[in-house]
CSV table of C-alpha atoms and ligand atoms in Angstrom, one decimal:
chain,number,residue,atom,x,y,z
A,545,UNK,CA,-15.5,8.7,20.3
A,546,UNK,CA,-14.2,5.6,18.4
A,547,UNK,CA,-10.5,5.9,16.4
A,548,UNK,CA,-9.0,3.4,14.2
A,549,UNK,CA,-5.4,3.8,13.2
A,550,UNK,CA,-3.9,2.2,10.5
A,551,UNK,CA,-0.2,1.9,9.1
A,552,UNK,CA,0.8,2.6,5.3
A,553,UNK,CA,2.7,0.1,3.5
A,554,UNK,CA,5.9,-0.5,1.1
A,555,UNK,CA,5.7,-3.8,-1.4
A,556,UNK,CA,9.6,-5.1,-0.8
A,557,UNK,CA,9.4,-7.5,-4.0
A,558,UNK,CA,7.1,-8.5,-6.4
A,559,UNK,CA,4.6,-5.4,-7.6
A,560,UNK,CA,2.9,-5.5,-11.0
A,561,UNK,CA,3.8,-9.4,-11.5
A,562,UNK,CA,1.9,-10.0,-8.2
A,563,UNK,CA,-1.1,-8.9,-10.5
A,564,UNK,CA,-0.4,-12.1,-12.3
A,565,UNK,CA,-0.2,-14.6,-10.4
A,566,UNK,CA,2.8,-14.2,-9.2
A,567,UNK,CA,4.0,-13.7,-5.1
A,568,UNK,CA,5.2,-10.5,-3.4
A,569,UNK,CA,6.5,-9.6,0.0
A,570,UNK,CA,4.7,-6.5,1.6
A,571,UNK,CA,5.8,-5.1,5.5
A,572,UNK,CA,3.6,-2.4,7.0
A,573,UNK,CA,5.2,1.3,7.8
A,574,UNK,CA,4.2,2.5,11.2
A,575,UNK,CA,5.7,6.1,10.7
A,576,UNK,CA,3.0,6.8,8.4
A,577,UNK,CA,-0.8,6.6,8.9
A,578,UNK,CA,-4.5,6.8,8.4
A,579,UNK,CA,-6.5,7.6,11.5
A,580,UNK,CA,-10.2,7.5,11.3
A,581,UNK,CA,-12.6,8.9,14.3
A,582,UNK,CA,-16.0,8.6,14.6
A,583,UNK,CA,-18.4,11.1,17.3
A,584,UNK,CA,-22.0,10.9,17.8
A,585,UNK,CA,-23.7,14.1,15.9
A,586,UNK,CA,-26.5,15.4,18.7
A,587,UNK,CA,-29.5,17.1,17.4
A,588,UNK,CA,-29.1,15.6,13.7
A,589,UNK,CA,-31.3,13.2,11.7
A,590,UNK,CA,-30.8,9.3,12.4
A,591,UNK,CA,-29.0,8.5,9.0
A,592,UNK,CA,-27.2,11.0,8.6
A,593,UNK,CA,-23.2,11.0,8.0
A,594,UNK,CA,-20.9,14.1,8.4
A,595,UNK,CA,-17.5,12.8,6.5
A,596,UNK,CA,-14.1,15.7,7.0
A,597,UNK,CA,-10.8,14.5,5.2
A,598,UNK,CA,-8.9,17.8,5.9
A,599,UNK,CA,-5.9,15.9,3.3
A,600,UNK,CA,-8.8,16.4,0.1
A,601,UNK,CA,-10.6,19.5,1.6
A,602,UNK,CA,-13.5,17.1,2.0
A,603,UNK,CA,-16.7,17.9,4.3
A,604,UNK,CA,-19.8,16.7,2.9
A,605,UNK,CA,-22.9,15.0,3.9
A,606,UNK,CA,-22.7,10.9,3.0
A,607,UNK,CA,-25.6,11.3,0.4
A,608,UNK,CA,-24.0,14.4,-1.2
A,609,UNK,CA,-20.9,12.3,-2.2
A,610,UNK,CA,-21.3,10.4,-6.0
A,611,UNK,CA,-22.3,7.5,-5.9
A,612,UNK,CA,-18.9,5.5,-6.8
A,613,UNK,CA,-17.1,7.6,-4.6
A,614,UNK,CA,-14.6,5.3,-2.6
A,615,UNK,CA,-15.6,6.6,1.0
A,616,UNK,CA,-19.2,6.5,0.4
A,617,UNK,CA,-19.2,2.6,-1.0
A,618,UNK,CA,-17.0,2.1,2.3
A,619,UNK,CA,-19.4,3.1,4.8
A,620,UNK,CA,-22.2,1.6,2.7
A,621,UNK,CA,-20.2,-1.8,2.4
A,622,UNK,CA,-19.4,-1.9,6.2
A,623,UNK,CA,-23.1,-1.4,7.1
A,624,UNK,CA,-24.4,-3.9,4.3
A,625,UNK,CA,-21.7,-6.6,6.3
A,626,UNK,CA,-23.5,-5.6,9.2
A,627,UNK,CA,-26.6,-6.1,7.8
A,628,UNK,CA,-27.5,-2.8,9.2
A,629,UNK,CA,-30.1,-0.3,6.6
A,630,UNK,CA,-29.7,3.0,9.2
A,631,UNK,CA,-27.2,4.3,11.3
A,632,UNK,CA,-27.3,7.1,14.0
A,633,UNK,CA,-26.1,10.4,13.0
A,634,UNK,CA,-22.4,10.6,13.5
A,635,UNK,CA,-19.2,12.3,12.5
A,636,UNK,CA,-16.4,10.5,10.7
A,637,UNK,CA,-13.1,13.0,10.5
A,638,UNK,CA,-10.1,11.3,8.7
A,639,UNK,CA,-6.7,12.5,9.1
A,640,UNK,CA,-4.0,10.8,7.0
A,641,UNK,CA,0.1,11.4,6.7
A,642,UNK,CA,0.0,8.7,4.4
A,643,UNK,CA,1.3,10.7,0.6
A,644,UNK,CA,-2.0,9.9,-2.2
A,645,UNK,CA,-0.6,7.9,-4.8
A,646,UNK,CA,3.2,7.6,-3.8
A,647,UNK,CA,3.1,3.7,-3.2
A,648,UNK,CA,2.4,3.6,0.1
A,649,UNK,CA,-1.2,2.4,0.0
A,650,UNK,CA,-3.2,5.9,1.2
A,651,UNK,CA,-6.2,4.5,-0.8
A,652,UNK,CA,-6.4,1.0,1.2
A,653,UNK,CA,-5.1,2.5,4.4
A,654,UNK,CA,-8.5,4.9,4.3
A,655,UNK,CA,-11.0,2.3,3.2
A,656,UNK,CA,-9.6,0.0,6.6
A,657,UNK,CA,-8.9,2.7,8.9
A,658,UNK,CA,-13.0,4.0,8.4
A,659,UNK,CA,-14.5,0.4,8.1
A,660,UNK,CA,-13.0,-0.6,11.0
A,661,UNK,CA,-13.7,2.6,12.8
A,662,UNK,CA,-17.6,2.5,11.9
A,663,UNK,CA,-17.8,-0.9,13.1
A,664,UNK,CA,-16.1,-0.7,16.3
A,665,UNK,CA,-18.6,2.6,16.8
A,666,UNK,CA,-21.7,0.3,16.0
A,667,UNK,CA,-20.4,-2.2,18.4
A,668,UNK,CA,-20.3,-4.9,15.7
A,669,UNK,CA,-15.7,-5.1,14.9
A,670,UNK,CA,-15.6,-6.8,12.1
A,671,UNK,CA,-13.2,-9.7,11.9
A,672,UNK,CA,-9.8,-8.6,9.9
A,673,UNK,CA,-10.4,-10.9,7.0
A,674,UNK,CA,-13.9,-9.4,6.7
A,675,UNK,CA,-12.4,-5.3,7.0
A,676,UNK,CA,-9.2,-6.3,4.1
A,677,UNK,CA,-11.8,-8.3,1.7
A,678,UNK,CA,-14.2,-5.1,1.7
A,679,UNK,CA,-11.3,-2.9,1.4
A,680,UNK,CA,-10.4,-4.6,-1.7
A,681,UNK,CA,-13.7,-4.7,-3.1
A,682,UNK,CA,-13.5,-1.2,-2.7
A,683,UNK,CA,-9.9,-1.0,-4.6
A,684,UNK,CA,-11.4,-3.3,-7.5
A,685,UNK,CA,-14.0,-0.5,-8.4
A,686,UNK,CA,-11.5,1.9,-8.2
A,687,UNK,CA,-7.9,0.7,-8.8
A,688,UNK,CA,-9.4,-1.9,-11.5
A,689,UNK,CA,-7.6,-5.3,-11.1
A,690,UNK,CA,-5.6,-5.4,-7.9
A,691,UNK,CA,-3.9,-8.3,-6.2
A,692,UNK,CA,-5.2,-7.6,-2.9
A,693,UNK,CA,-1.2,-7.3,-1.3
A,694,UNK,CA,-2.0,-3.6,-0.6
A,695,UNK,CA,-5.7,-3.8,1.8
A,696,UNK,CA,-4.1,-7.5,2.6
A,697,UNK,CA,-0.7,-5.9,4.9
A,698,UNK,CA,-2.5,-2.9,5.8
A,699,UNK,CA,-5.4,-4.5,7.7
A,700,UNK,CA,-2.9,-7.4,9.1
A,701,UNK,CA,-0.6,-5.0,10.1
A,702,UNK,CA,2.8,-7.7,9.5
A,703,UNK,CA,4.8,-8.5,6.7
A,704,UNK,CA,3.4,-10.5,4.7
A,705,UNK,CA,4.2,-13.1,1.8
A,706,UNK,CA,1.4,-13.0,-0.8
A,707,UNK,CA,-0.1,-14.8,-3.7
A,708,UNK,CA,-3.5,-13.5,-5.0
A,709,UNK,CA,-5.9,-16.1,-4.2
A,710,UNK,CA,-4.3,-17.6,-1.7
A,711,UNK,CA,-4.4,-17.1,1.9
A,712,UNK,CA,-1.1,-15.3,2.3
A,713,UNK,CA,1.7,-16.4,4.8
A,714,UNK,CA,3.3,-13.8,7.5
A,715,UNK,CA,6.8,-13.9,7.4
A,716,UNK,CA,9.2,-14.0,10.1
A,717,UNK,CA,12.3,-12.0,9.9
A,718,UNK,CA,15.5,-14.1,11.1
A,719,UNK,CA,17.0,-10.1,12.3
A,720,UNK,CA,15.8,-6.3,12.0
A,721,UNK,CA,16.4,-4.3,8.5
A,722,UNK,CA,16.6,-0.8,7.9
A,723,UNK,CA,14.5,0.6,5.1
A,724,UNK,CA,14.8,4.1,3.9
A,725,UNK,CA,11.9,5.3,2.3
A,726,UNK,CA,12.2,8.4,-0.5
A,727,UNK,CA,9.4,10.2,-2.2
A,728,UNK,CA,10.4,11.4,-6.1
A,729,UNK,CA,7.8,13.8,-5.7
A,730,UNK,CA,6.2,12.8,-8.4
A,731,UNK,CA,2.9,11.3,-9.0
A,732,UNK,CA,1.2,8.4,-11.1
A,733,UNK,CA,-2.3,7.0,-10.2
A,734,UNK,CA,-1.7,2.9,-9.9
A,735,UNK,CA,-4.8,2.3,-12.1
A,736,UNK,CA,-3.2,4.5,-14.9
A,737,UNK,CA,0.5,2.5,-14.3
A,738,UNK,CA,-1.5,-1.0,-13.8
A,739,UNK,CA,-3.6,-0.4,-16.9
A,740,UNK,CA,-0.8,0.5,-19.3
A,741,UNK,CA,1.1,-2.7,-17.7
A,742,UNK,CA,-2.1,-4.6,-19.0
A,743,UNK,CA,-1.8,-2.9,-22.5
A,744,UNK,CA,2.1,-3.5,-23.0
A,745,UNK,CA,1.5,-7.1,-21.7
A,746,UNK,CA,-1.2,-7.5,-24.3
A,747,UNK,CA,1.1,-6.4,-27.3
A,748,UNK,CA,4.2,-8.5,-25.6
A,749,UNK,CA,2.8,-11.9,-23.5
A,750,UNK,CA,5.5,-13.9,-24.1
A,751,UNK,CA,7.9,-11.1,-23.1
A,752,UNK,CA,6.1,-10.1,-20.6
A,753,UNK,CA,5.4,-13.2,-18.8
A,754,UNK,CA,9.5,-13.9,-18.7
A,755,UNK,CA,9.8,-10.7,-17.0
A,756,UNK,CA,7.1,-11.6,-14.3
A,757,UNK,CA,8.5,-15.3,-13.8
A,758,UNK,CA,11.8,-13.9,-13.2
A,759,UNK,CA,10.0,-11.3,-10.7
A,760,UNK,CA,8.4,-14.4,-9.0
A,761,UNK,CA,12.0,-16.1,-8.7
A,762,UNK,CA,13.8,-12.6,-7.0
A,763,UNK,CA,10.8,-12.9,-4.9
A,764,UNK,CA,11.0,-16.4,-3.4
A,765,UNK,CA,15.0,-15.7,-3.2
A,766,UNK,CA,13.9,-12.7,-1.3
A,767,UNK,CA,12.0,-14.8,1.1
A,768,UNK,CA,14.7,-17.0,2.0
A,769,UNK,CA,16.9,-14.2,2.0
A,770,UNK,CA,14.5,-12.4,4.7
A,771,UNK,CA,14.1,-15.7,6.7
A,772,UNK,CA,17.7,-16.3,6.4
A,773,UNK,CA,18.7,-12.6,7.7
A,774,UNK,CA,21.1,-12.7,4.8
A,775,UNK,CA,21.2,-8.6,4.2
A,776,UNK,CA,24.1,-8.6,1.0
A,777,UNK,CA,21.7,-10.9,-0.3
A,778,UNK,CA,18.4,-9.0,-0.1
A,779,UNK,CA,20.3,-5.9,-1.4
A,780,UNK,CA,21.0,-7.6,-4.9
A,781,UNK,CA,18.1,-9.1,-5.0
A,782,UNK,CA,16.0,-5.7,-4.6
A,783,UNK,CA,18.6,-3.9,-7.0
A,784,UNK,CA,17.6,-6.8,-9.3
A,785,UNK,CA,14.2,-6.8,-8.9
A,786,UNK,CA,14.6,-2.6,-9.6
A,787,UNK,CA,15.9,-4.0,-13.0
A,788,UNK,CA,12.9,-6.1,-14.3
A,789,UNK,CA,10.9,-3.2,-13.2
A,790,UNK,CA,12.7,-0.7,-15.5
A,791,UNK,CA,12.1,-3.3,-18.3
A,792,UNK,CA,8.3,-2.8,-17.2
A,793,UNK,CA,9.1,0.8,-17.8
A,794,UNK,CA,7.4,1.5,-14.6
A,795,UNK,CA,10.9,3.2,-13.0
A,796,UNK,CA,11.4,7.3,-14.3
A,797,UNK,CA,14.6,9.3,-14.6
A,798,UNK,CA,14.1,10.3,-11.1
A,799,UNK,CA,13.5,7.0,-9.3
A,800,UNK,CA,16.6,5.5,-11.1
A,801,UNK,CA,18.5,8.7,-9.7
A,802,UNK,CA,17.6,8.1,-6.6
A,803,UNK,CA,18.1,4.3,-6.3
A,804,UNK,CA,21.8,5.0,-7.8
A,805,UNK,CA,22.5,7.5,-5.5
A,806,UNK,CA,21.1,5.5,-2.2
A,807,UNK,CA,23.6,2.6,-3.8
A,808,UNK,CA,26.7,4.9,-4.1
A,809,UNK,CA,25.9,6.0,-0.6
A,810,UNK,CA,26.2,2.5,0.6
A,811,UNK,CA,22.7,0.8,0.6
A,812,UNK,CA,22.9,-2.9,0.3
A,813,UNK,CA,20.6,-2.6,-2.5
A,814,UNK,CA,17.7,0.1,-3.9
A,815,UNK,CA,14.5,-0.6,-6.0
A,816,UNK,CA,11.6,1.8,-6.9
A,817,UNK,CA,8.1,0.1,-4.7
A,818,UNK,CA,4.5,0.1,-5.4
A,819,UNK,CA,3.1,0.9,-9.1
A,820,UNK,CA,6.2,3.2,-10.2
A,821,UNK,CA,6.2,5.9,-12.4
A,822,UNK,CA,6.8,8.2,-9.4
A,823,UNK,CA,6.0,7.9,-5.8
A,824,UNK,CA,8.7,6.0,-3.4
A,825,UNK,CA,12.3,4.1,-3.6
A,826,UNK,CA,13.4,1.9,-1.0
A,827,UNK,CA,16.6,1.3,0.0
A,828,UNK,CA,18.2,-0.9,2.3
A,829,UNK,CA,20.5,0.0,4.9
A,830,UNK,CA,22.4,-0.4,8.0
A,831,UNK,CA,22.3,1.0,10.9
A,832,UNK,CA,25.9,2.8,10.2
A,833,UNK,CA,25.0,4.1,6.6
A,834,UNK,CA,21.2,5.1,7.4
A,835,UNK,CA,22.1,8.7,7.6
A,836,UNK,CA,24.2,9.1,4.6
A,837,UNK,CA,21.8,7.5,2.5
A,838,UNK,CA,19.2,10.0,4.1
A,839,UNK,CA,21.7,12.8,3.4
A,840,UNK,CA,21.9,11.3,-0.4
A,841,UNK,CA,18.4,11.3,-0.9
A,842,UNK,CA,17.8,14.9,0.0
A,843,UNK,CA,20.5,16.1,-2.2
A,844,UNK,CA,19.5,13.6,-4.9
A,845,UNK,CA,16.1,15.8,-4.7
A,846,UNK,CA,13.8,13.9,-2.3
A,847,UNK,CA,10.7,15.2,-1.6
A,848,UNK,CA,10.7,13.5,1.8
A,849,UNK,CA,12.7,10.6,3.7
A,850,UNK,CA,12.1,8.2,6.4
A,851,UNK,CA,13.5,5.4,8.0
A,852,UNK,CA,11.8,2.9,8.9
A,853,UNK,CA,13.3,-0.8,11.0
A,854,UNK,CA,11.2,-3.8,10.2
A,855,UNK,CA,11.2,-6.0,13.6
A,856,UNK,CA,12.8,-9.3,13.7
B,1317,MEV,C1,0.5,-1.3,-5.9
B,1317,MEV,O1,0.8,-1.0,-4.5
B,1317,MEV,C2,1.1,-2.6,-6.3
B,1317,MEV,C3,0.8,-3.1,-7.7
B,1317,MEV,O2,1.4,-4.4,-7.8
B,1317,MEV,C4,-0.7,-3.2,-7.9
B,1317,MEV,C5,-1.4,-4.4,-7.1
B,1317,MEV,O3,-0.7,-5.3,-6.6
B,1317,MEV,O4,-2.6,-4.3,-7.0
B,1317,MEV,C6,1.4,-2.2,-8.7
């Protein structure tokens, strides 16, 4: 049997102006994963690919999925890497705690947990670079125009600085922080959120390109900030950036509910992360007002909370 376990992700500064050029700072979230394992299948065709995702009720045969169906071009792009036409018969079964389309990258987190999987199991690992640029071929057919941060922190597994195009940087923490994590409950697919980004930003450039400069500038403040270990910092800084994002009108009632009540229960500072619309806040804490910004979450209607401490 071969297993590949993979971490989600939350997007600290920077989402939607990161698709424009613009840089972002991603950390990985251990407490949440994507595990992908792959068995031989005895007494079955050479070929033939047995794929179970118990999280979408999935268990079909490879050639049964459509064709632009995002697991099926990921085995099909990891053997075309390989330069490999067949495969022996084998089982891929994907378990995932990763939430679909609450901002913690579930899509990306699949697409590098079963790549990297499959080719550990044909004895050929492909290099990380190699798994996070055919994970985000994978999210460009299906998430449209993505910056890359999401397959980019998931298959490097480190926080990450990032500028699409560029070779990102890993970042180096000056001290631990405290994130709480807390899902709205509600749902928005990124490519619907991205793509009505795109429209507004049509209709507004000028507008909308102020908004994403000032994004940028939060961000490299929130670099420094990080590097720095200055927390009181940080905090404004993501309670800012939560601002520029409600002018994106990506934030909802709920996720401005939820960031006010993490504030008023002492977080250093609160922002909605990932595409918006639903999906997570995060809030920053310390380690004496983690739990009652955990107990203000679930009251402020929560669908689920964790903590998570980013390593120095
Ligand atoms: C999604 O996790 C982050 C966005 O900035 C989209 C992207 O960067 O591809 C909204």
């Amino acid at each position: 049997m071969t297993r590949a376990s993979v971490p989600g992700k939350i997007i600290l500064f920077g989402e939607h102006a990161v698709v424009y050029g613009r840089p972002a700072i991603a950390v990985p979230v251990r407490q949440v994963h994507v595990c992908a394992e792959i068995t031989r299948l005895p007494n079955t065709a050479p070929g033939k690919v047995l794929i179970e995702a118990e999280s979408i009720q999935l268990k079909k045969w490879l050639h049964e999925l459509e064709s632009n169906h995002p697991l099926r071009h990921t085995v099909q792009s990891t053997l075309k890497a390989l330069q490999l036409d067949h495969v022996p018969p084998m089982h891929i079964q994907i378990t995932s705690t990763i939430p679909i389309a609450s901002g913690l990258g579930s899509g990306a987190a699949v697409s590098i947990a079963v790549l990297r999987a499959l080719s550990l199991h044909l004895q050929h690992p492909l290099p990380i670079n190699v798994q996070s640029e055919l994970a985000f071929e994978i999210e460009k057919i299906h998430h449209g125009t993505p910056s890359g941060i999401d397959n980019t922190v998931i298959a490097y597994d480190q926080p990450l600085y990032f500028v699409s195009g560029q070779q990102h940087e890993l970042l180096t923490l000056d001290s631990p922080l405290i994130f709480i994590v807390a899902d709205s409950g509600e749902r928005a697919r990124t490519i619907d959120v991205v793509q009505s980004v795109r429209e507004a930003w049509r209709l507004e450039k000028e507008l909308y390109e102020r908004i994403f400069d000032e994004v940028g500038q939060v961000t490299n403040d929130a670099r420094q900030a990080l590097e720095a270990g200055n927390r009181p910092t940080l905090g404004t800084l993501m309670d800012q950036n939560h601002r520029l994002l409600q002018q994106l009108a990506v934030s909802s009632p709920k996720l401005d509910r939820l960031t006010q009540a993490a504030r008023e229960a002492g977080a250093l500072g609160a922002k909605l992360s990932g595409a918006g619309r639903g999906g997570n806040v995060i809030c920053l804490a310390e380690e004496k007002t983690k739990d009652d910004i955990l107990d203000a979450m679930n009251d402020a209607g929560s669908a689920w909370t964790l903590a998570t401490e980013i390593e120095a």
